Tab-separated table of C-alpha atoms in Angstrom:
chain	number	residue	atom	x	y	z
A	1	LEU	CA	1.828	127.489	160.429
A	2	LEU	CA	1.175	126.970	156.868
A	3	ASP	CA	3.557	130.350	156.217
A	4	LYS	CA	5.807	128.632	158.621
A	5	GLY	CA	6.167	125.607	156.287
A	6	ALA	CA	3.709	123.334	157.855
A	7	SER	CA	2.477	120.996	155.505
A	8	PRO	CA	-0.635	120.918	154.803
A	9	HIS	CA	-0.686	116.663	153.284
A	10	ALA	CA	0.551	115.652	156.468
A	11	THR	CA	-1.551	112.557	158.001
A	12	ALA	CA	-2.654	111.110	160.719
A	13	LYS	CA	-2.666	107.551	161.943
A	14	ASN	CA	-5.700	107.229	160.569
A	15	GLY	CA	-4.503	108.670	156.905
A	16	HIS	CA	-6.554	111.728	157.431
A	17	THR	CA	-5.383	115.252	156.797
A	18	PRO	CA	-6.052	118.357	158.006
A	19	LEU	CA	-8.718	118.811	154.876
A	20	HIS	CA	-10.373	115.789	156.044
A	21	ILE	CA	-11.241	117.179	159.475
A	22	ALA	CA	-11.624	120.537	158.371
A	23	ALA	CA	-14.319	118.769	156.040
A	24	LYS	CA	-15.989	116.301	158.810
A	25	LYS	CA	-16.103	119.273	161.486
A	26	ASN	CA	-17.449	121.874	158.863
A	27	GLN	CA	-14.352	124.432	159.334
A	28	MET	CA	-15.212	126.269	156.414
A	29	ASP	CA	-12.539	128.832	156.552
A	30	ILE	CA	-9.533	126.826	157.689
A	31	ALA	CA	-10.776	124.317	154.339
A	32	THR	CA	-10.178	127.173	151.923
A	33	THR	CA	-7.360	128.030	153.119
A	34	LEU	CA	-5.596	124.512	153.090
A	35	LEU	CA	-6.934	124.275	149.764
A	36	GLU	CA	-5.008	127.400	148.511
A	37	TYR	CA	-1.827	125.885	149.971
A	38	GLY	CA	-2.284	123.033	147.828
A	39	ALA	CA	-3.882	120.730	150.160
A	40	LYS	CA	-5.792	117.895	147.833
A	41	ALA	CA	-9.515	117.393	147.557
A	42	ASN	CA	-9.316	113.572	146.218
A	43	SER	CA	-6.542	112.752	149.345
A	44	GLU	CA	-7.224	109.095	150.745
A	45	SER	CA	-7.489	108.075	154.189
A	46	LYS	CA	-6.301	104.836	154.890
A	47	ALA	CA	-9.404	103.301	154.128
A	48	GLY	CA	-9.721	105.294	151.424
A	49	PHE	CA	-12.104	107.849	152.831
A	50	THR	CA	-11.764	111.442	150.899
A	51	PRO	CA	-12.864	114.569	152.263
A	52	LEU	CA	-16.027	114.601	150.283
A	53	HIS	CA	-17.021	111.675	151.774
A	54	LEU	CA	-16.792	112.943	155.380
A	55	SER	CA	-18.770	116.274	154.662
A	56	ALA	CA	-21.057	114.168	152.700
A	57	GLN	CA	-22.070	112.251	155.907
A	58	GLU	CA	-21.787	115.028	158.079
A	59	GLY	CA	-24.578	116.740	155.551
A	60	HIS	CA	-22.500	119.681	155.011
A	61	ILE	CA	-23.619	121.374	151.740
A	62	ASP	CA	-21.140	124.327	151.199
A	63	MET	CA	-18.076	122.403	152.514
A	64	SER	CA	-18.883	119.909	149.881
A	65	SER	CA	-19.664	122.610	147.434
A	66	LEU	CA	-16.222	124.038	148.252
A	67	LEU	CA	-14.787	120.512	147.713
A	68	LEU	CA	-16.451	120.080	144.144
A	69	ASP	CA	-15.193	123.183	143.183
A	70	HIS	CA	-11.414	122.259	143.717
A	71	GLN	CA	-12.194	118.660	141.940
A	72	ALA	CA	-13.339	116.124	144.251
A	73	ASP	CA	-14.582	113.503	142.543
A	74	THR	CA	-18.299	112.560	143.389
A	75	ASN	CA	-17.484	108.843	142.525
A	76	HIS	CA	-14.509	108.334	144.362
A	77	LYS	CA	-14.801	104.854	145.954
A	78	ALA	CA	-13.247	103.859	149.263
A	79	LYS	CA	-11.561	100.530	149.458
A	80	ASN	CA	-14.868	98.720	150.620
A	81	GLY	CA	-16.504	100.670	147.296
A	82	LEU	CA	-18.372	103.156	149.540
A	83	THR	CA	-19.154	106.642	147.409
A	84	PRO	CA	-20.063	109.713	149.004
A	85	LEU	CA	-23.579	109.237	147.818
A	86	HIS	CA	-23.364	105.615	149.797
A	87	LEU	CA	-22.530	107.767	153.129
A	88	CYS	CA	-25.319	110.455	152.279
A	89	ALA	CA	-28.179	107.609	152.319
A	90	GLN	CA	-26.866	106.456	155.159
A	91	GLU	CA	-27.542	109.123	157.161
A	92	ASP	CA	-30.237	111.028	154.823
A	93	ARG	CA	-28.766	113.868	153.778
A	94	VAL	CA	-31.034	114.531	150.866
A	95	ASN	CA	-29.460	118.315	150.056
A	96	VAL	CA	-26.114	116.907	150.280
A	97	ALA	CA	-26.758	114.337	147.640
A	98	SER	CA	-28.776	116.791	145.179
A	99	VAL	CA	-25.593	118.776	144.896
A	100	LEU	CA	-23.543	115.202	144.210
A	101	VAL	CA	-26.069	113.613	141.548
A	102	LYS	CA	-26.279	117.217	139.890
A	103	ASN	CA	-22.069	117.142	139.857
A	104	GLY	CA	-22.232	113.438	138.392
A	105	ALA	CA	-22.613	111.132	141.105
A	106	GLU	CA	-23.730	107.876	139.885
A	107	ILE	CA	-27.249	106.658	141.312
A	108	ASP	CA	-26.583	103.180	141.173
A	109	THR	CA	-22.695	103.046	141.698
A	110	THR	CA	-22.078	99.675	143.912
A	111	THR	CA	-20.018	98.928	147.048
A	112	LYS	CA	-17.638	95.548	147.046
A	113	ALA	CA	-20.486	93.918	148.007
A	114	GLY	CA	-23.186	95.312	145.567
A	115	TYR	CA	-24.866	97.569	147.836
A	116	THR	CA	-26.132	100.753	145.821
A	117	PRO	CA	-26.983	103.742	147.369
A	118	LEU	CA	-30.912	102.430	147.283
A	119	HIS	CA	-30.150	99.818	148.923
A	120	VAL	CA	-28.059	101.384	151.788
A	121	ALA	CA	-31.194	103.915	152.478
A	122	CYS	CA	-33.513	100.834	152.622
A	123	HIS	CA	-31.195	99.317	155.065
A	124	PHE	CA	-31.135	102.006	157.440
A	125	GLY	CA	-34.586	103.276	156.940
A	126	GLN	CA	-33.830	106.393	155.390
A	127	LEU	CA	-37.366	107.322	153.844
A	128	ASN	CA	-36.552	110.756	152.052
A	129	MET	CA	-33.328	109.802	150.642
A	130	VAL	CA	-34.872	106.450	149.131
A	131	ARG	CA	-37.544	108.694	147.580
A	132	PHE	CA	-35.348	111.102	146.177
A	133	LEU	CA	-33.124	107.766	144.685
A	134	LEU	CA	-36.005	106.752	143.247
A	135	ASP	CA	-36.934	109.750	141.876
A	136	GLU	CA	-33.468	110.137	140.473
A	137	GLY	CA	-34.229	106.915	138.422
A	138	SER	CA	-32.215	104.677	140.727
A	139	LYS	CA	-33.287	100.697	139.674
A	140	VAL	CA	-35.148	99.154	142.400
A	141	SER	CA	-34.509	95.816	141.029
A	142	THR	CA	-30.557	96.043	141.842
A	143	SER	CA	-29.774	92.933	143.430
A	144	THR	CA	-26.019	92.334	145.445
A	145	ALA	CA	-23.360	89.458	145.573
A	146	VAL	CA	-25.978	87.568	147.528
A	147	GLY	CA	-28.863	88.165	145.631
A	148	TYR	CA	-30.353	91.098	147.816
A	149	THR	CA	-32.832	93.791	146.194
A	150	PRO	CA	-33.813	96.706	148.399
A	151	LEU	CA	-36.915	95.531	148.851
A	152	HIS	CA	-35.098	92.534	150.358
A	153	GLN	CA	-33.014	94.780	152.742
A	154	ALA	CA	-36.113	96.732	153.769
A	155	ALA	CA	-37.887	93.590	154.813
A	156	GLN	CA	-35.125	92.749	157.025
A	157	GLN	CA	-35.097	95.345	158.631
A	158	GLY	CA	-39.255	95.799	159.545
A	159	HIS	CA	-38.919	98.824	157.647
A	160	CYS	CA	-43.017	99.317	156.272
A	161	THR	CA	-43.538	103.025	154.896
A	162	ILE	CA	-40.353	102.130	152.078
A	163	ILE	CA	-41.978	98.685	151.895
A	164	ASN	CA	-44.684	100.322	150.465
A	165	THR	CA	-42.645	103.346	148.492
A	166	LEU	CA	-40.541	100.430	146.684
A	167	LEU	CA	-43.657	98.424	145.228
A	168	GLU	CA	-45.477	101.643	144.448
A	169	HIS	CA	-42.013	102.251	142.304
A	170	GLY	CA	-42.629	98.811	140.955
A	171	ALA	CA	-40.194	96.817	142.955
A	172	PRO	CA	-40.330	92.656	142.303
A	173	PRO	CA	-41.512	91.069	145.117
A	174	ASN	CA	-41.206	87.734	143.812
A	175	ALA	CA	-37.524	88.175	143.499
A	176	THR	CA	-35.128	85.902	145.163
A	177	THR	CA	-31.773	86.047	146.910
A	178	ASN	CA	-28.799	83.503	146.152
A	179	GLN	CA	-30.653	81.542	148.876
A	180	GLY	CA	-34.153	81.574	147.258
A	181	GLN	CA	-35.488	83.730	150.149
A	182	THR	CA	-37.946	86.244	149.081
A	183	ALA	CA	-38.637	89.467	150.914
A	184	LEU	CA	-41.591	88.078	152.876
A	185	SER	CA	-39.935	84.695	153.648
A	186	ILE	CA	-37.443	86.906	155.332
A	187	ALA	CA	-40.120	89.202	157.110
A	188	GLN	CA	-41.702	85.656	158.181
A	189	LYS	CA	-38.778	84.262	159.806
A	190	LEU	CA	-37.945	87.927	161.639
A	191	GLY	CA	-41.514	88.289	162.937
A	192	TYR	CA	-42.325	91.710	161.661
A	193	ILE	CA	-46.160	91.304	161.316
A	194	SER	CA	-47.201	94.689	159.800
A	195	VAL	CA	-44.393	93.654	157.155
A	196	VAL	CA	-45.501	90.347	156.885
A	197	GLU	CA	-49.231	91.416	155.611
A	198	THR	CA	-48.064	93.726	153.336
A	199	LEU	CA	-45.653	91.144	151.377
A	200	LYS	CA	-48.885	88.852	151.348
A	201	GLY	CA	-51.280	90.620	148.943
A	202	VAL	CA	-48.529	90.933	146.323
A	203	THR	CA	-46.161	87.726	146.815
A	204	GLU	CA	-47.076	84.612	144.587
A	205	PRO	CA	-47.874	81.476	146.757
A	206	THR	CA	-45.472	79.504	144.663
A	207	THR	CA	-43.053	82.045	146.001
A	208	ILE	CA	-43.660	81.498	149.300
A	209	THR	CA	-41.689	79.822	151.754
A	210	PRO	CA	-42.536	78.123	154.678
A	211	SER	CA	-41.841	80.698	157.990
A	212	GLY	CA	-41.432	77.276	160.459
A	213	THR	CA	-37.747	76.163	159.369
A	214	ASP	CA	-35.555	76.045	162.567
A	215	GLU	CA	-32.805	77.284	160.350
A	216	LYS	CA	-31.499	80.980	161.964
A	217	TYR	CA	-31.836	84.111	159.650
A	218	LYS	CA	-28.057	85.772	158.582
A	219	VAL	CA	-28.589	89.338	158.896
A	220	VAL	CA	-26.935	90.812	155.934
A	221	SER	CA	-25.564	93.928	155.848
A	222	PRO	CA	-23.735	96.857	153.421
A	223	GLU	CA	-20.835	98.783	154.329
A	224	THR	CA	-19.915	101.331	156.629
A	225	MET	CA	-17.731	103.707	157.301
A	226	GLN	CA	-15.614	101.599	160.112
A	227	GLU	CA	-12.917	104.351	160.712
A	228	THR	CA	-12.002	105.903	163.822
A	229	PHE	CA	-11.975	109.697	163.279
A	230	MET	CA	-9.069	110.747	165.368
A	231	SER	CA	-6.178	113.493	165.817
A	232	ASP	CA	-2.635	113.377	165.841
A	233	SER	CA	-2.955	114.137	169.896
A	234	GLU	CA	-3.809	110.409	170.420
A	235	ASP	CA	0.094	109.752	169.636
A	236	GLU	CA	0.354	111.080	173.382
A	237	GLY	CA	-1.507	108.290	174.048
A	238	GLY	CA	-4.496	109.886	175.581
A	239	GLU	CA	-7.822	109.206	174.966
A	240	ASP	CA	-9.772	109.855	172.114
A	241	THR	CA	-12.389	112.946	172.707
A	242	LEU	CA	-13.721	112.203	169.304
A	243	LEU	CA	-15.147	109.213	169.677
A	244	SER	CA	-17.851	110.354	171.874
A	245	GLU	CA	-19.036	112.372	169.072
A	246	GLN	CA	-19.818	109.414	166.432
A	247	PRO	CA	-23.033	108.118	166.447
A	248	TYR	CA	-23.856	104.710	166.978
A	249	ARG	CA	-23.347	102.456	164.051
A	250	TYR	CA	-24.643	99.598	163.014
A	251	LEU	CA	-23.164	96.398	162.240
A	252	THR	CA	-21.299	94.897	159.761
A	253	VAL	CA	-21.851	91.248	158.207
A	254	ASP	CA	-18.150	89.526	159.732
A	255	GLU	CA	-19.078	91.420	163.160
A	256	MET	CA	-22.263	89.578	163.513
A	257	LYS	CA	-20.644	86.313	162.257
A	258	SER	CA	-18.279	86.840	164.957
A	259	LEU	CA	-21.178	87.494	167.879
A	260	GLY	CA	-23.582	84.501	167.150
A	261	ASP	CA	-26.897	84.540	165.641
A	262	ASP	CA	-28.516	85.867	169.094
A	263	SER	CA	-26.201	88.377	170.444
A	264	LEU	CA	-26.271	92.164	170.015
A	265	PRO	CA	-23.511	94.715	171.144
A	266	ILE	CA	-23.405	97.134	173.625
A	267	ASP	CA	-21.937	100.568	172.494
A	268	VAL	CA	-20.838	102.288	175.568
A	269	ARG	CA	-20.199	106.209	175.305
A	270	GLN	CA	-16.783	107.814	176.529
A	271	ASP	CA	-18.171	108.151	179.709
A	272	GLU	CA	-18.601	104.423	180.649
A	273	ARG	CA	-14.769	104.520	179.959
A	274	ILE	CA	-13.555	104.514	183.265
A	275	ASP	CA	-11.755	101.092	183.287
A	276	SER	CA	-11.382	98.984	180.444
A	277	ASN	CA	-11.076	95.828	182.845
A	278	ARG	CA	-14.406	96.511	183.836
A	279	GLU	CA	-16.866	94.257	182.430
A	280	CYS	CA	-19.661	95.267	179.786
A	281	MET	CA	-21.774	92.362	178.372
A	282	THR	CA	-24.620	91.492	176.686
A	283	VAL	CA	-27.039	88.503	177.360
A	284	PRO	CA	-28.546	86.545	174.302
A	285	PRO	CA	-32.242	85.968	174.424
A	286	THR	CA	-32.305	82.668	176.031
A	287	ALA	CA	-31.532	84.351	179.382
A	288	VAL	CA	-35.103	85.543	179.292
A	289	ASP	CA	-36.188	82.076	181.212
A	290	ASP	CA	-33.481	82.780	184.024
A	291	THR	CA	-34.124	84.362	187.625
A	292	ILE	CA	-31.345	85.998	189.807
A	293	SER	CA	-31.111	83.285	192.352
A	294	PRO	CA	-29.838	84.263	196.119
A	295	GLN	CA	-26.899	82.996	195.622
A	296	HIS	CA	-26.252	84.878	192.560
A	297	LEU	CA	-26.974	87.773	194.592
A	298	LYS	CA	-24.953	87.407	196.884
A	299	GLU	CA	-21.822	86.335	194.689
A	300	ALA	CA	-22.945	89.310	192.591
A	301	TYR	CA	-23.097	92.289	195.059
A	302	ALA	CA	-20.044	90.452	197.288
A	303	GLN	CA	-17.686	92.234	194.406
A	304	PHE	CA	-19.707	95.927	195.188
A	305	THR	CA	-17.805	95.796	198.997
A	306	THR	CA	-13.959	94.323	197.542
A	307	PRO	CA	-11.510	97.255	198.578
A	308	ASP	CA	-9.968	96.952	194.760
A	309	ASN	CA	-13.734	97.745	193.105
A	310	ILE	CA	-12.543	101.819	193.273
A	311	ASP	CA	-9.736	103.187	192.427
A	312	ILE	CA	-10.204	106.149	195.062
A	313	SER	CA	-7.151	108.150	193.464
A	314	LYS	CA	-9.577	108.782	190.653
A	315	GLN	CA	-11.926	111.751	191.039
A	316	THR	CA	-15.673	110.843	191.125
A	317	MET	CA	-17.373	110.259	187.596
A	318	HIS	CA	-21.212	111.406	187.428
A	319	VAL	CA	-22.461	109.633	184.209
A	320	GLY	CA	-25.166	110.822	182.576
A	321	PHE	CA	-25.546	108.010	179.864
A	322	LEU	CA	-25.536	104.524	181.009
A	323	VAL	CA	-26.198	102.210	177.972
A	324	SER	CA	-27.514	101.071	174.603
A	325	PHE	CA	-28.694	98.102	172.923
A	326	LEU	CA	-30.588	96.817	169.584
A	327	VAL	CA	-33.443	94.833	169.716
A	328	ASP	CA	-34.920	93.168	166.677
A	329	ALA	CA	-37.213	90.506	166.010
A	330	ARG	CA	-34.644	88.306	168.127
A	331	GLY	CA	-34.890	89.909	170.809
A	332	GLY	CA	-31.914	91.542	173.192
A	333	ALA	CA	-31.213	92.098	176.425
A	334	MET	CA	-28.547	94.414	178.342
A	335	ARG	CA	-26.925	94.543	181.713
A	336	GLY	CA	-25.543	97.181	182.932
A	337	CYS	CA	-21.692	98.241	183.513
A	338	ARG	CA	-19.441	98.809	186.644
A	339	HIS	CA	-21.580	96.437	188.437
A	340	SER	CA	-24.585	98.390	188.230
A	341	GLY	CA	-27.585	94.932	188.149
A	342	VAL	CA	-29.612	97.081	185.941
A	343	ARG	CA	-31.006	94.399	183.455
A	344	VAL	CA	-33.079	95.102	180.691
A	345	ILE	CA	-34.611	91.817	178.493
A	346	VAL	CA	-36.872	92.174	175.241
A	347	PRO	CA	-38.040	88.320	174.574
A	348	PRO	CA	-38.087	87.206	170.913
A	349	ARG	CA	-41.224	88.711	168.661
A	350	ARG	CA	-42.269	91.505	171.099
A	351	ALA	CA	-40.458	94.310	168.520
A	352	SER	CA	-42.415	95.298	165.893
A	353	MET	CA	-39.191	96.937	164.362
A	354	PRO	CA	-35.380	97.374	165.131
A	355	MET	CA	-35.045	99.678	167.688
A	356	ARG	CA	-32.072	100.929	169.910
A	357	VAL	CA	-33.547	100.660	173.754
A	358	THR	CA	-31.642	103.042	175.392
A	359	CYS	CA	-30.819	103.235	179.499
A	360	ARG	CA	-29.782	107.016	181.026
A	361	TYR	CA	-28.940	107.673	184.663
A	362	LEU	CA	-30.404	111.382	185.307
A	363	LYS	CA	-31.199	113.975	187.907
A	364	ARG	CA	-34.635	115.057	188.185
A	365	ASP	CA	-34.143	118.418	186.765
A	366	LYS	CA	-33.116	117.082	183.516
A	367	LEU	CA	-36.494	115.641	182.859
A	368	SER	CA	-39.611	117.690	180.868
A	369	HIS	CA	-41.561	115.398	182.924
A	370	PRO	CA	-40.452	114.884	186.142
A	371	PRO	CA	-42.303	111.448	188.168
A	372	PRO	CA	-44.805	113.131	190.285
A	373	LEU	CA	-44.320	113.336	193.970
A	374	MET	CA	-46.779	113.058	197.229
A	375	GLU	CA	-46.290	115.524	199.948
A	376	GLY	CA	-44.098	114.881	202.274
A	377	GLU	CA	-42.110	112.953	199.364
A	378	ALA	CA	-38.414	113.163	197.893
A	379	LEU	CA	-36.493	111.214	195.327
A	380	ALA	CA	-33.955	109.421	197.317
A	381	SER	CA	-31.784	108.916	193.744
A	382	ARG	CA	-31.312	109.965	190.438
A	383	ILE	CA	-34.096	108.516	187.662
A	384	LEU	CA	-33.515	106.042	185.767
A	385	GLU	CA	-35.224	106.702	182.331
A	386	LEU	CA	-35.405	104.048	179.195
A	387	GLY	CA	-36.156	105.348	175.791
A	388	PRO	CA	-37.113	105.548	172.750
A	389	VAL	CA	-40.120	107.404	174.528
A	390	GLY	CA	-43.327	106.541	173.538
A	391	ALA	CA	-41.845	102.593	172.476
A	392	LYS	CA	-44.387	99.700	172.165
A	393	PHE	CA	-43.818	96.362	172.678
A	394	LEU	CA	-45.832	93.622	171.363
A	395	GLY	CA	-45.880	91.702	174.762
A	396	PRO	CA	-43.839	91.695	177.927
A	397	VAL	CA	-40.833	92.745	178.797
A	398	MET	CA	-38.403	92.206	182.065
A	399	ILE	CA	-36.988	95.571	183.771
A	400	GLU	CA	-34.403	94.871	187.175
A	401	VAL	CA	-33.019	97.624	189.025
A	402	PRO	CA	-31.331	97.519	192.435
A	403	HIS	CA	-31.519	99.803	194.935
A	404	PHE	CA	-29.364	100.113	197.590
A	405	GLY	CA	-32.074	101.616	200.616
A	406	SER	CA	-30.816	103.051	203.652
A	407	LEU	CA	-32.339	102.028	206.973
A	408	ARG	CA	-31.131	103.189	209.845
A	409	GLY	CA	-27.390	104.610	210.768
A	410	LYS	CA	-25.164	102.651	208.625
A	411	GLU	CA	-27.546	100.101	207.534
A	412	ARG	CA	-28.098	99.370	204.090
A	413	GLU	CA	-30.392	96.785	202.325
A	414	ILE	CA	-30.435	95.743	198.809
A	415	VAL	CA	-33.798	95.453	197.631
A	416	ILE	CA	-34.499	93.794	193.784
A	417	LEU	CA	-37.087	96.402	191.529
A	418	ARG	CA	-37.998	93.788	188.935
A	419	SER	CA	-41.165	94.541	186.454
A	420	ASP	CA	-42.137	91.297	184.073
A	421	ASN	CA	-44.697	93.439	182.450
């Protein structure tokens, strides 16, 4: 194509060039060819990201080295101020970060909101990256535009090991944000018991803020790459198949404000998008006190029998991944999509640290440890698996699953299986 005159500078709707895509997918031969034909190593997408940003985020060492050999800028900032080193910190790509630093990357470069790579690593819980940055001389006392040090960021996210590492490197425990909050007061508001115990011993009593305030804590997050990775095939109106390969992303500050303090989003994978009109919703933690009334059940399950519930012209899709949602000290809740009726509710102060609860629908042969069956028993349905495996809560959580049991002939019965403990 290049020999026939195809431009190596062609861009997709998001501004990605072929080199951007090759860098993200680690296609070394293609990237080398594109560079030989004049592709620019510092070409920007619409959001200001270069191919080096993408290869650094994905952890591709050879690709990053190739781009650096062709004068890629290690300190190139996107429009929100993110550099390749910030993205390495977000994804714990220590090997690529080492290459970037050796090629002149600034260790304490800041985003528009004032976040250094150390802030980002502390926020996302990347311990290896935190240690690497500290060994390279990153400053532990640098503050963001709102006065957050890396210690504040780690305390907000409940990362106790990172907090200990920062303290060992001289992080100031008494530093306050623009709102007058110490790392300890943030941990107290969010209910991180282990973090509070760690910081109590090093924070001066005069700076300790009472934890019994009614004001809700506003979560502060660093910038992230909110760019959709896509190909030109989307110009034909097709669904973006590459979206399913993106990792779950963290919320930005603006998104959290728009959602309100008590809500957490459900990030649904591509196989959930059967119909864009189907409702996927989150439930605020206040719904913990709700109970399912007979009238509610009657209305909800009446929808299952309506003719327009299923498009019979579409081929049946067997879904593997149902849904996931974030849980922190404020709790969180999930309702399944497509009227599945599955509910998982984690009340406030039940999570010892932020975690992503996943809910999957599996066949028995996909499990390494299938459920035990007695003689004469068999599975009547697929298996609902909740993750993360081995997760422990500080108190009871509620799980509710509707079971459509077959009685005799064509008679069916709806049974709600519920566990409050």
